[in-house]
Amino acid sequence: VMGVPAGRVLDSLHYLSAGAVGFARGLNDAPKITALLIATSAFAPGWGITAVAVAMAVGGWINGAKVAEIMSKKVTSMNPGQGFSANLVTAAVVIGASRFGMPVSTTHVSCGALFGIGMVNRTGQVKTILSILTAWVTTLPIAGLLGLLCFAVLSRLI
C-alpha cells in the first residue's frame, strides 16, 4: 500500500483496533466499577477503592490467563486480517451498547465475533463455544440464587 508492505499496515491497524477494544472495555466497564464502588461505600473511601482493585486483580490473576488462552487459541484459528476484523466488530458493538447505556460483556462480544469468523472460515470450535455458552446461560440464575441465599442468611443474622 503506497510502498509500505501490506502486512506492516495490517499489523499497525490491528494494534489500533486492539486499542479500540481496550477503550470500549473501559467505556462499558466504568459504570460497573462505579456500581461496585457505591456498593462498597460502607467502607472508608480509600478502602472501598482498594477492595474493588484487589478483587479485580485477584480475579484476573486467578483466571485471566485461562480466559485469554481459550479466546486466543480455542475458539477458532485466524489470520491477522480476521483478528483485525474481530477487534473492529467487538469495539463497535461494545461502544454502541455503551452509547445506549447497555452493560455488555466485552469478553462475550469478543467471543461472538471470534466464533462468527470461525463459522465463516469453517474452523470454529463448536464444543468450545457450547461450553462458553453454557457458562453464560447458567451464570445469571446461579448468581441470583447465591444472592438470595446470602441475603437470607445475613438477614437472619442481623
C-alpha atoms as one frame of an Amber mdcrd trajectory, in Angstrom:
protein
   0.000   0.000   0.000   1.779   3.137  -1.281   5.190   1.454  -0.966   4.537
   0.029   2.512   4.183  -3.756   2.893   0.525  -4.693   3.429   1.417  -6.911
   6.385   3.012  -3.974   8.187  -0.038  -1.779   7.549  -2.345  -4.546   8.791
  -0.225  -5.077  11.917  -0.417  -1.356  12.703  -4.181  -1.313  12.151  -4.508
  -4.427  14.306  -2.783  -2.614  17.198  -5.152   0.321  16.735  -8.175  -1.993
  16.701  -6.913  -3.681  19.891  -6.647  -0.216  21.427 -10.236   0.456  20.352
 -11.318  -2.724  22.175  -9.438  -1.546  25.279 -11.187   1.830  25.053 -14.567
   0.124  24.586 -13.940  -2.105  27.612 -13.136   0.913  29.773 -16.121   2.836
  28.430 -18.517  -0.005  29.202 -16.896  -1.251  32.418 -16.602   2.148  34.126
 -20.300   2.187  35.186 -19.957  -1.375  36.511 -16.915  -0.374  38.555 -18.769
   2.712  39.793 -21.589   0.447  40.971 -19.054  -1.658  42.864 -17.640   1.480
  44.454 -21.134   2.538  45.521 -21.720  -0.936  46.939 -18.530  -0.630  48.978
 -19.452   2.848  50.243 -19.926   1.343  53.695 -16.126   1.332  53.847 -13.986
   4.441  54.149 -13.468   5.827  50.596  -9.899   4.596  50.288 -10.849   1.120
  51.474 -13.743   0.791  49.007 -11.489   1.621  46.064  -8.834  -0.722  47.430
 -11.372  -3.543  47.865 -12.564  -3.200  44.252  -8.994  -3.018  42.919  -7.919
  -6.070  44.921 -10.988  -8.067  43.838 -10.338  -7.224  40.173  -6.634  -8.054
  40.458  -7.261 -11.365  42.207  -9.909 -12.328  39.645  -7.533 -11.555  36.784
  -4.695 -13.383  38.496  -6.772 -16.495  39.143  -8.436 -16.904  35.733  -7.191
 -14.203  33.356  -4.606 -16.404  31.643  -7.113 -19.227  31.167  -9.684 -16.917
  29.567  -7.019 -15.405  27.308  -5.828 -18.868  26.260  -9.340 -20.016  25.365
 -10.178 -16.866  23.425  -6.872 -16.675  21.571  -6.455 -20.331  20.647  -9.536
 -22.457  21.288 -12.455 -20.634  19.655 -11.086 -20.547  16.097  -7.901 -20.135
  14.130  -7.499 -16.815  12.351  -5.134 -14.867  10.194  -4.164 -11.298  11.150
  -6.867  -9.763   8.943  -9.543 -11.834  10.622  -8.206 -10.845  14.056  -8.370
  -7.208  12.982 -11.992  -7.721  11.888 -12.895  -9.383  15.199 -11.426  -6.436
  17.097 -13.318  -3.902  14.969 -16.615  -5.724  15.478 -16.019  -6.067  19.222
 -15.137  -2.390  19.614 -18.103  -1.241  17.525 -20.656  -3.394  19.355 -19.389
  -2.523  22.841 -19.110   1.208  22.086 -22.602   1.117  20.534 -24.006  -0.640
  23.593 -22.302   1.909  25.837 -23.917   4.722  23.883 -27.328   3.322  24.846
 -26.350   2.516  28.445 -26.405  -1.238  27.907 -23.915  -3.087  30.145 -22.487
  -5.782  27.898 -19.561  -8.096  28.471 -16.648  -7.226  26.201 -15.467 -10.817
  26.550 -18.853 -12.158  25.421 -18.960  -9.803  22.453 -15.405 -10.732  21.502
 -16.197 -14.458  21.708 -19.184 -13.895  19.431 -17.029 -12.043  16.902 -14.379
 -14.768  17.030 -16.909 -17.542  16.588 -18.551 -15.664  13.716 -15.193 -15.639
  11.955 -14.804 -19.323  12.787 -18.166 -20.054  11.179 -17.113 -18.243   8.002
 -13.693 -19.869   7.731 -15.058 -23.213   8.984 -12.571 -23.502  11.845 -14.925
 -22.546  14.684 -14.731 -24.945  17.599 -18.392 -25.669  18.348 -17.563 -27.640
  21.502 -15.649 -24.682  22.962 -18.422 -22.241  22.099 -21.057 -24.547  23.608
 -19.098 -24.746  26.872 -18.788 -20.932  26.920 -22.489 -20.568  26.134 -23.390
 -22.977  28.935 -21.370 -20.889  31.385 -23.111 -17.696  30.189 -26.603 -19.178
  30.488 -26.039 -20.633  33.954 -24.189 -17.649  35.462 -27.181 -15.352  35.983
 -29.536 -17.854  37.676 -26.757 -19.272  39.855 -25.650 -15.767  40.895 -29.289
 -14.916  41.642 -29.699 -17.977  43.833 -26.434 -17.297  45.666 -27.507 -13.670
  46.210 -30.832 -14.860  47.589 -29.089 -17.337  49.876 -26.608 -14.720  51.156
 -29.431 -12.238  51.774 -31.477 -14.834  53.636 -28.538 -15.824  55.848 -27.441
 -12.246  56.535 -30.984 -11.017  57.244 -31.395 -13.736  59.886 -28.042 -12.852
  61.462 -28.673  -9.129  61.577
